[in-house]
Coordinates of C-alpha atoms (C1' of nucleotides) in Angstrom, one line a residue:
Chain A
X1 CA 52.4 -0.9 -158.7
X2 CA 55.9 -0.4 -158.0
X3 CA 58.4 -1.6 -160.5
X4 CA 60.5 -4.9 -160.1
X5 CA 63.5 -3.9 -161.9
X6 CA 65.6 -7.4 -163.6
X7 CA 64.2 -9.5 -160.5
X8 CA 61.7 -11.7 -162.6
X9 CA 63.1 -14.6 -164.7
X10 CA 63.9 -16.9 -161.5
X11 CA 60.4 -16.2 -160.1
X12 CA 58.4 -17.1 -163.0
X13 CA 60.7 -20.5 -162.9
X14 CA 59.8 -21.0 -159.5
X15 CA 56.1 -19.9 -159.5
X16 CA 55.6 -22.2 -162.6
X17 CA 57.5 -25.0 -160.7
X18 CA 55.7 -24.2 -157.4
X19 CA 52.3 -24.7 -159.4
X20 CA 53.3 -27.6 -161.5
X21 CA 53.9 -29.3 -157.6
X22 CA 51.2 -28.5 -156.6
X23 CA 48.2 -28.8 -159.5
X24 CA 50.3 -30.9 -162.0
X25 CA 51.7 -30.5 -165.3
X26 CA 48.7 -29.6 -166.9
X27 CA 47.7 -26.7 -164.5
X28 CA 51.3 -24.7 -165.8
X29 CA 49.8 -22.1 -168.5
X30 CA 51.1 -19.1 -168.8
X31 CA 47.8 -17.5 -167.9
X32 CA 48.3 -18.7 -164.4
X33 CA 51.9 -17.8 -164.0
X34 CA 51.2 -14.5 -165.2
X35 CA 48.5 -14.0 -162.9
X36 CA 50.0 -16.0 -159.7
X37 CA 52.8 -13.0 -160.4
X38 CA 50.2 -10.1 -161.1
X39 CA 51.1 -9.5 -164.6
X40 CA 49.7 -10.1 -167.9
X41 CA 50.4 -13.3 -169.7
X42 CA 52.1 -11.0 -173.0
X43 CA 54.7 -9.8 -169.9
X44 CA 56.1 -13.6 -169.6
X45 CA 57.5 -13.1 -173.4
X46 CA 60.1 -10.7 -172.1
X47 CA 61.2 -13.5 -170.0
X48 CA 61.1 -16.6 -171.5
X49 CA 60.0 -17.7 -175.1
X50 CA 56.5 -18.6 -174.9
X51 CA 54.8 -22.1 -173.0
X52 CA 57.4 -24.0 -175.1
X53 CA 60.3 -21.6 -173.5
X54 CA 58.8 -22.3 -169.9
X55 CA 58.8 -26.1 -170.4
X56 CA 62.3 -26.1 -171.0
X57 CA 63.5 -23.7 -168.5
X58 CA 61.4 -25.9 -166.3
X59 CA 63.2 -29.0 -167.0
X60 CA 66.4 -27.3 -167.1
X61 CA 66.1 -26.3 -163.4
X62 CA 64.5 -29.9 -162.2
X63 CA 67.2 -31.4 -163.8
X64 CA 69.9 -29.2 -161.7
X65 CA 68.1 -29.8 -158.7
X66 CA 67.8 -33.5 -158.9
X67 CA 71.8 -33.6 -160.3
X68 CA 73.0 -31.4 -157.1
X69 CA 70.2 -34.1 -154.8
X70 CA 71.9 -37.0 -156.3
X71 CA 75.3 -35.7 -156.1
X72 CA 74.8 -34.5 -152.4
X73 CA 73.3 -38.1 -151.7
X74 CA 76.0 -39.9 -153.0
X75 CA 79.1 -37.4 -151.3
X76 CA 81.1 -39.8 -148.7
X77 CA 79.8 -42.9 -150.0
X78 CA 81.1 -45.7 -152.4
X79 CA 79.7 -48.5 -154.3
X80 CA 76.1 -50.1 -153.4
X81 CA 76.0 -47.8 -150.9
X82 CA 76.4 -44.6 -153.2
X83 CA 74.3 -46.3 -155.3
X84 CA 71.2 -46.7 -152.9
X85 CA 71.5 -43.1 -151.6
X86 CA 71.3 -41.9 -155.0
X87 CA 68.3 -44.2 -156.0
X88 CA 66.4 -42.9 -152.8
X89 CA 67.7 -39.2 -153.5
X90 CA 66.3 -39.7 -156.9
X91 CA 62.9 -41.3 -155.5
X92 CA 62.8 -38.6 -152.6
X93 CA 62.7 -35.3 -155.2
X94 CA 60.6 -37.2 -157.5
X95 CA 58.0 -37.5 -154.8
X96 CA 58.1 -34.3 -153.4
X97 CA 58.7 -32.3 -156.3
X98 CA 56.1 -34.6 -159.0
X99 CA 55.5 -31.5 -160.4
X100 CA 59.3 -30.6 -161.1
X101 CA 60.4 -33.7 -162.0
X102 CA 57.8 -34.8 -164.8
X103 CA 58.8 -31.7 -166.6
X104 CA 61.9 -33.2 -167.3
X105 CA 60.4 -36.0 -169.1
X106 CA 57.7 -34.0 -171.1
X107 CA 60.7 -32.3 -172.4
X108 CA 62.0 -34.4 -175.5
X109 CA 65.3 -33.4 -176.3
X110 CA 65.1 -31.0 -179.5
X111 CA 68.0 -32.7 -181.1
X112 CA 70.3 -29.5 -180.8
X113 CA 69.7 -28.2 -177.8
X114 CA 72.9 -28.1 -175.9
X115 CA 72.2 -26.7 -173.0
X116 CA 70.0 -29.2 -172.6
X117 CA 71.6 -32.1 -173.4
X118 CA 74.5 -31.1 -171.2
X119 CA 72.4 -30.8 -168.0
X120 CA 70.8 -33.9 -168.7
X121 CA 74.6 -35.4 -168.9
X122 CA 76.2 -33.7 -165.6
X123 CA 73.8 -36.0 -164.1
X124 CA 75.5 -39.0 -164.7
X125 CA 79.6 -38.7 -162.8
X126 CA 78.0 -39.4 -159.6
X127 CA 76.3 -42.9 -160.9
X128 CA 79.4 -43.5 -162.8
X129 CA 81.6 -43.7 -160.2
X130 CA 79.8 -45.7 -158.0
X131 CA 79.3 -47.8 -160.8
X132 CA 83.0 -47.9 -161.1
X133 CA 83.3 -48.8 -157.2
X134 CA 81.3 -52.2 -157.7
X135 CA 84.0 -53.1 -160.9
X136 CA 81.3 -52.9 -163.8
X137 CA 83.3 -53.4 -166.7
X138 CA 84.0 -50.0 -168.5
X139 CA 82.4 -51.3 -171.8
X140 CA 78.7 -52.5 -169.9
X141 CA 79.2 -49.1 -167.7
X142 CA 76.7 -47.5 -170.5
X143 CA 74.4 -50.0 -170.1
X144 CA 74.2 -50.4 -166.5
X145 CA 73.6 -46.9 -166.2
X146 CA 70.5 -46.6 -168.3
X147 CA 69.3 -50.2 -166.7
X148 CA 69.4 -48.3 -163.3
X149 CA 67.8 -45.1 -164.7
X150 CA 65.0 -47.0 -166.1
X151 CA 64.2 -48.4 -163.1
X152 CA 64.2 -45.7 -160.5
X153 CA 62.3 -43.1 -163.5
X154 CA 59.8 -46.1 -164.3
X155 CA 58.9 -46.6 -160.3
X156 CA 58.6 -43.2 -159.8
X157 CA 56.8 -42.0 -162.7
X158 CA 54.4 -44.7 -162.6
X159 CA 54.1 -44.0 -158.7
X160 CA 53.3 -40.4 -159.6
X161 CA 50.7 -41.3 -161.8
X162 CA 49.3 -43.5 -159.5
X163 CA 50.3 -47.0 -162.1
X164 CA 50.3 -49.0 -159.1
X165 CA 47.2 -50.5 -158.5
X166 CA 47.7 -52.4 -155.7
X167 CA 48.7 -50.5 -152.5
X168 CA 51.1 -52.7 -150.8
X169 CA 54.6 -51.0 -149.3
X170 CA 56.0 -49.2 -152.1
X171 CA 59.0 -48.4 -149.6
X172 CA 59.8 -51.7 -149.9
X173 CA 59.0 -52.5 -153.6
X174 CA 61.6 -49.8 -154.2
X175 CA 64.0 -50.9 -152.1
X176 CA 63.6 -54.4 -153.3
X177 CA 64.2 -53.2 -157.0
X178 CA 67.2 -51.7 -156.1
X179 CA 68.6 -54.5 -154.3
X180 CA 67.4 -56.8 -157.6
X181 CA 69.7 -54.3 -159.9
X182 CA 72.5 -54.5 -157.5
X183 CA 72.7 -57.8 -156.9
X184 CA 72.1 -58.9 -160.7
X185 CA 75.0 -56.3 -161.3
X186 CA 77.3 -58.2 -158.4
X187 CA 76.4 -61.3 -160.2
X188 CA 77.3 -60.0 -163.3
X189 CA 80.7 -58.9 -162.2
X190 CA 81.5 -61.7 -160.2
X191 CA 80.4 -64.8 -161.5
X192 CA 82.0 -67.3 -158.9
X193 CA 83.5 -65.7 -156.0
Chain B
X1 CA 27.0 -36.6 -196.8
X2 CA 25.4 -40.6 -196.7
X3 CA 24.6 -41.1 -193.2
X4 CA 26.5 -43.8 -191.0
X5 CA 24.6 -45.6 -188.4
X6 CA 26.3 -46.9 -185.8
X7 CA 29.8 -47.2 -187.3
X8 CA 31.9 -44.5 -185.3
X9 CA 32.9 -45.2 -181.6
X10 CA 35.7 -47.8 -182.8
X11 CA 36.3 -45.2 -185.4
X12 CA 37.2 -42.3 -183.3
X13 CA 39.8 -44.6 -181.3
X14 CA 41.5 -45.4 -184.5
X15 CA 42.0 -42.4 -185.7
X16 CA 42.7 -40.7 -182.8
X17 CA 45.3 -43.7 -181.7
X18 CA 46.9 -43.1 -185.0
X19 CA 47.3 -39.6 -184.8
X20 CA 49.1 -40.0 -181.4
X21 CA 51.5 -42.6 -183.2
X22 CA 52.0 -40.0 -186.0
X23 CA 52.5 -36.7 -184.5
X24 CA 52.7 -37.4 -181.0
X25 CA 50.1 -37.2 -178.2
X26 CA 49.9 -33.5 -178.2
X27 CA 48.6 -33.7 -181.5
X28 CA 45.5 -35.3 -180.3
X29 CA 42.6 -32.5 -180.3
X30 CA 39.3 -33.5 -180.5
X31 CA 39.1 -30.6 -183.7
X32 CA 42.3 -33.0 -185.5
X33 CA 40.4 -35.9 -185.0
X34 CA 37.2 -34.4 -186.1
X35 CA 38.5 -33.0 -189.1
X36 CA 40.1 -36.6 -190.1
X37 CA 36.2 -37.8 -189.6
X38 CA 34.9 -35.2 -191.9
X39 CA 33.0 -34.2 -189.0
X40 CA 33.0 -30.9 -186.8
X41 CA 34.4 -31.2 -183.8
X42 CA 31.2 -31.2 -181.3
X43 CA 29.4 -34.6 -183.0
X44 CA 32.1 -36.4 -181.2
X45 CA 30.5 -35.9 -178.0
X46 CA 28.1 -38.4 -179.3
X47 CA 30.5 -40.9 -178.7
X48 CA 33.0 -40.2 -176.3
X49 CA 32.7 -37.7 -173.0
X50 CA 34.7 -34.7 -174.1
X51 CA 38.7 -34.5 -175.2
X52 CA 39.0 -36.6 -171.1
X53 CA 36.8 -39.2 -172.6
X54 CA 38.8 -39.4 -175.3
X55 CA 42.3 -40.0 -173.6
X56 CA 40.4 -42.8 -171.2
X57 CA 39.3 -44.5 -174.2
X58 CA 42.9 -44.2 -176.0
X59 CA 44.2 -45.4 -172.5
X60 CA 42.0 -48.4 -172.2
X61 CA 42.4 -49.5 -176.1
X62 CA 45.8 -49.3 -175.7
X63 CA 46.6 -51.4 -172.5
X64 CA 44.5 -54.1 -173.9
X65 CA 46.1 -54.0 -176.8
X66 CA 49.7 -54.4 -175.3
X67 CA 48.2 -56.6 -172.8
X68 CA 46.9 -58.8 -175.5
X69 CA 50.8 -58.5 -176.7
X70 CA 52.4 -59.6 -173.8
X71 CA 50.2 -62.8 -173.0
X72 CA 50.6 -63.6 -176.5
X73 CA 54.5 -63.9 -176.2
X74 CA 54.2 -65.6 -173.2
X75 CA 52.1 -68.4 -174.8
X76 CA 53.9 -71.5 -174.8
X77 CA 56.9 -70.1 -172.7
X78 CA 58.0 -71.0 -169.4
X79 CA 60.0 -69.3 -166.4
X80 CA 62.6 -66.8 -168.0
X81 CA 62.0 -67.4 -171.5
X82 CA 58.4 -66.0 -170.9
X83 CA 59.7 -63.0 -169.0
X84 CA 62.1 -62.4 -171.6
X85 CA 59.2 -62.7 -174.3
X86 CA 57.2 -60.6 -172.5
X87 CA 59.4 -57.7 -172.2
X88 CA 60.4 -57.6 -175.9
X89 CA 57.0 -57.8 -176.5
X90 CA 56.9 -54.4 -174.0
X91 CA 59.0 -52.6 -175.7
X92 CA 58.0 -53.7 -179.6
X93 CA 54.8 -52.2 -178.6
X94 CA 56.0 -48.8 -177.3
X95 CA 58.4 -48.4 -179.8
X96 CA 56.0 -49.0 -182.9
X97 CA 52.5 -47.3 -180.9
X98 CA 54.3 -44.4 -179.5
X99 CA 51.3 -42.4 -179.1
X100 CA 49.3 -45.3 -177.6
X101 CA 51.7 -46.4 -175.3
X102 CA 52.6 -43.0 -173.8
X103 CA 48.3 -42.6 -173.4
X104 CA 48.4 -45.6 -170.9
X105 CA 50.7 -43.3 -168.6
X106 CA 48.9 -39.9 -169.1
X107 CA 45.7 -41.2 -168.0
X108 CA 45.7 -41.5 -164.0
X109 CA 43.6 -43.7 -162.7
X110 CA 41.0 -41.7 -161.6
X111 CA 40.6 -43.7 -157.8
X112 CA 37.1 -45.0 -158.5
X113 CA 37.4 -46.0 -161.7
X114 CA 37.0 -49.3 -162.5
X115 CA 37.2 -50.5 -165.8
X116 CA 40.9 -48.5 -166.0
X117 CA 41.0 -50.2 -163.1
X118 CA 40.3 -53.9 -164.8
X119 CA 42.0 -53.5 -168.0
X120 CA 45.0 -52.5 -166.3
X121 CA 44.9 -55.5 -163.7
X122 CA 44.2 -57.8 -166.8
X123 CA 47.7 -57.5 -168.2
X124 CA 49.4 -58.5 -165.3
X125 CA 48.4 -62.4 -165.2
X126 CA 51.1 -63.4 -167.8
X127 CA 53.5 -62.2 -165.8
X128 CA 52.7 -63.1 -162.6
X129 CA 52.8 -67.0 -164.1
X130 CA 56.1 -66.4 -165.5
X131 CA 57.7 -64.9 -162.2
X132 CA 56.1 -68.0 -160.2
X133 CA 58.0 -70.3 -162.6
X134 CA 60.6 -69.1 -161.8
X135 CA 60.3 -69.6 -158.0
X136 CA 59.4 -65.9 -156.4
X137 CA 58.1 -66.1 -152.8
X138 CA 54.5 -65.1 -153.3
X139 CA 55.1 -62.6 -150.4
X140 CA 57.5 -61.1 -152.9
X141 CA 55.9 -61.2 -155.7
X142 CA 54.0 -58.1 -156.0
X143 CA 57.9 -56.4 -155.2
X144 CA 59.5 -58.0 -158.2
X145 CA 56.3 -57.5 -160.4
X146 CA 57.0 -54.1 -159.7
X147 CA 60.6 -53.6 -160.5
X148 CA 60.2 -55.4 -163.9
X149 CA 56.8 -53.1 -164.6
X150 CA 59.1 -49.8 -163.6
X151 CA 62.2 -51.3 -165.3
X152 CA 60.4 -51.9 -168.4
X153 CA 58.5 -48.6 -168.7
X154 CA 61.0 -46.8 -167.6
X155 CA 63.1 -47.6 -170.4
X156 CA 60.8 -47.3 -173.0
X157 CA 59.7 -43.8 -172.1
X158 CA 63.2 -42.7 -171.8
X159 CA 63.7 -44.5 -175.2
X160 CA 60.8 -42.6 -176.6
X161 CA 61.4 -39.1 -175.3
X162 CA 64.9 -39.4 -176.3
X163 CA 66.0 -39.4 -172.8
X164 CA 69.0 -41.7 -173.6
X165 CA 71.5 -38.9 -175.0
X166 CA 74.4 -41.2 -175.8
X167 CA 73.2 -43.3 -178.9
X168 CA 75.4 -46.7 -178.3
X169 CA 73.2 -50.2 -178.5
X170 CA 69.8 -49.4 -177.1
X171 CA 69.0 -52.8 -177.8
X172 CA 71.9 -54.2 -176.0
X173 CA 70.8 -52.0 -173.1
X174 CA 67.6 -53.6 -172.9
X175 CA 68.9 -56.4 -172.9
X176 CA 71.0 -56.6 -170.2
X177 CA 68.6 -54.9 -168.6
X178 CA 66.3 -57.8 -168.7
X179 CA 69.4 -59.8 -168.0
X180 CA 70.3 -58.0 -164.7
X181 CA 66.9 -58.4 -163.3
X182 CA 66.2 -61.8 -163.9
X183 CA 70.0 -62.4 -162.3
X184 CA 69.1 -60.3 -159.3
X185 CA 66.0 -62.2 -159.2
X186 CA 67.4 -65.8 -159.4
X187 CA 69.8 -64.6 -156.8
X188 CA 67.4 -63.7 -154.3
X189 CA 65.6 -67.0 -155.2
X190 CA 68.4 -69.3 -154.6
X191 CA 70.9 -67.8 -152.5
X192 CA 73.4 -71.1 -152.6
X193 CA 72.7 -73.2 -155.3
Chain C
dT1 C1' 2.0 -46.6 -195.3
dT2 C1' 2.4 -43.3 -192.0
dG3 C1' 3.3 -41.1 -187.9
dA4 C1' 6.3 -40.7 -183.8
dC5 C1' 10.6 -41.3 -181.7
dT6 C1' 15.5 -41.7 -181.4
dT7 C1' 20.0 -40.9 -182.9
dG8 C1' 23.6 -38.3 -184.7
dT9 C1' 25.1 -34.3 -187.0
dC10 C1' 25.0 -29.5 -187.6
dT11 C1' 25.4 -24.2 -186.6
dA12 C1' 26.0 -20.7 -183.2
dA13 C1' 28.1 -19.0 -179.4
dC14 C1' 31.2 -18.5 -175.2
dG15 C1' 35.3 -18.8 -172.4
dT16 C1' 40.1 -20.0 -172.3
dT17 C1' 44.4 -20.4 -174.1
dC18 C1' 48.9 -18.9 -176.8
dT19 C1' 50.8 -15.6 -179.4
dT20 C1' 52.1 -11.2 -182.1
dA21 C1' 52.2 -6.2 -182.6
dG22 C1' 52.6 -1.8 -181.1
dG23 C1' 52.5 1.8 -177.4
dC24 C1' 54.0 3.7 -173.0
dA25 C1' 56.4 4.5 -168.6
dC26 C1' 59.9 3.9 -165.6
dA27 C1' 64.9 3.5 -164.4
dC28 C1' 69.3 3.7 -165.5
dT29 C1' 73.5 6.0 -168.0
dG30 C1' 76.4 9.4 -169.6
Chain D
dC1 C1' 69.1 16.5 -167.3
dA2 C1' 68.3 14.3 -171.8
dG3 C1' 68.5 9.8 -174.0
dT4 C1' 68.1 5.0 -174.2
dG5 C1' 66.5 0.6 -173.3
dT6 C1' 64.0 -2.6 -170.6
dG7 C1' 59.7 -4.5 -169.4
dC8 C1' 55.0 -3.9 -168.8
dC9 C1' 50.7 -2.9 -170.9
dT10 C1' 46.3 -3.1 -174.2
dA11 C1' 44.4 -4.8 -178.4
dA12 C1' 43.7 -8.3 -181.4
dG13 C1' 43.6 -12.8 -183.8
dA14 C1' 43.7 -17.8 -184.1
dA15 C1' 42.9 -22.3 -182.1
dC16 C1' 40.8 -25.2 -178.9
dG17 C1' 37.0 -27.4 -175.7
dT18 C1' 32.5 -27.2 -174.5
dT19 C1' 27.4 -26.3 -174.2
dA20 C1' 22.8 -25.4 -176.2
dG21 C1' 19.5 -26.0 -179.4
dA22 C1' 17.9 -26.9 -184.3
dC23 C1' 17.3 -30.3 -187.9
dA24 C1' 17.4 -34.5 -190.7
dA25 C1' 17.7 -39.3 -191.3
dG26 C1' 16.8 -43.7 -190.0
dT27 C1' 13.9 -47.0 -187.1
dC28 C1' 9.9 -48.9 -185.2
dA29 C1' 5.0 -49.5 -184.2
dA30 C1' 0.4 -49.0 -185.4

DNA sequence: TTGACTTGTCTAACGTTCTTAGGCACACTG
DNA sequence: CAGTGTGCCTAAGAACGTTAGACAAGTCAA
């Protein structure tokens, strides 16, 4: 029973997140991270404050991961083309890492929470700019944003919880909403070219 | 302590779906509910399977009930207007049933199970005559269905777990949301009017 | 009317979870 | 080598879901 000395607080993220992948949301207690890490569930207070605590560290590390996926995606690129490396960056962690990535929406924002809120935000400069590449005026930039993000969470999350019904190609069904946002965007920009 | 015959099933929804608007669907515990029943908590299983049983009947009450919604402001509409109709009446639901709404999402289909399965398929109807009048390619249908289904939740379930950090017009938002995919839509239609 | 049956509630009990309180041992620091 | 603090532990309590079995009230048939 040897003891860990300060190496703990990353693995109970990533056992929780690892578990969350793989058993869903609802399989994250801390009775199971405790015992995935062969400790007693009390021993998880010294690291993070209590199943609420977890959550949020949780989301807090799904949101880094899918800002630094996005960001990667969208490195080199411009425009539509930033924008659909994004949009299938965004679709590819949501898929692989369900888990991971519904945390961050079973997270509400607790009004104050800064750290939060400011993770949440480094999210956006990546979409932004390409934004800014296809000539979105600056004062619709805010909406266009949230138009795209409500589209690629909506797919995913309602692929991830199997909302679908039909089978079909959901390859293409994603692609084709993106192309539907980009070229109502293009539209919007240019009226008559 | 008179004795009610018969009266509870539609009971237990109610109170149950207003308990989710209220306080949010964590709040939802088959002891809450009870307790608002002046009953103890294991006379529920009289009526519903368990706290699962529970949540598939919240699910299913609620997707009727916004499917009942949308097809109601579609009535009488045509082509865009409908769509537009239909996806205020989307987001008036969410907004004012929370707790109901966010149920429809939480409950999985559970692959074999069909009445989900019907109640679920029964909302899309409405739309599918809306998008035809406006000239989708049956082959595409199913795509687009798809990308105003995500667009739509998407934005209400950011909306509702405060996902949307920056406050600014939400309503504008959803608008030009709407706006953006009938545009991208109509463009795909009719490349060269 | 009266007996049997069904239906729906109750109490009792168990297992699991989160959480707090207080004790104890190891590892580092001066 | 003593002192300090960190981090784990056990013990315990509250809340929840769930099952089992008893009991009463209403219903129906003879």
């Amino acid at each position: 029973m040897a003891r860990k000395r300060g190496i703990e607080l990353e693995q109970v993220v990533r056992t929780a997140s690892a578990l969350a992948d793989a058993e869903g949301l609802e399989a994250v207690t801390l009775a199971r991270v405790a015992s995935q890490l062969d400790v007693r569930s009390p021993s998880l207070y010294s690291h993070v404050d209590g199943l609420g605590g977890l959550r949020r560290a949780l989301a807090l590390d799904a949101a880094r991961r899918l800002g630094t996926d996005m960001a990667a995606a969208a490195a080199g690129r411009e425009g539509v083309d930033a924008l659909r490396a994004i949009a299938s960056a965004y679709r590819s962690f949501a898929t692989t890492h369900p888990g991971a990535y519904s945390t961050i929406l079973t997270t509400p924002a607790e009004d104050d929470d800064a750290e939060v809120y400011a993770v949440f935000a480094a999210q956006l400069p990546p979409i932004v700019a390409a934004l800014e590449g296809l000539g979105v005026d600056p004062s619709e930039a805010i909406d266009v944003i949230r138009a795209f993000r409500s589209a690629l969470h909506g797919f995913v999350s309602l692929e991830a919880s199997g909302g679908f019904g039909l089978p079909g190609d959901l390859d293409r069904s994603y692609e084709l909403m993106v192309d539907l946002l980009v070229d109502g965007t293009l539209a919007r920009v240019q009226p008559l070219p």
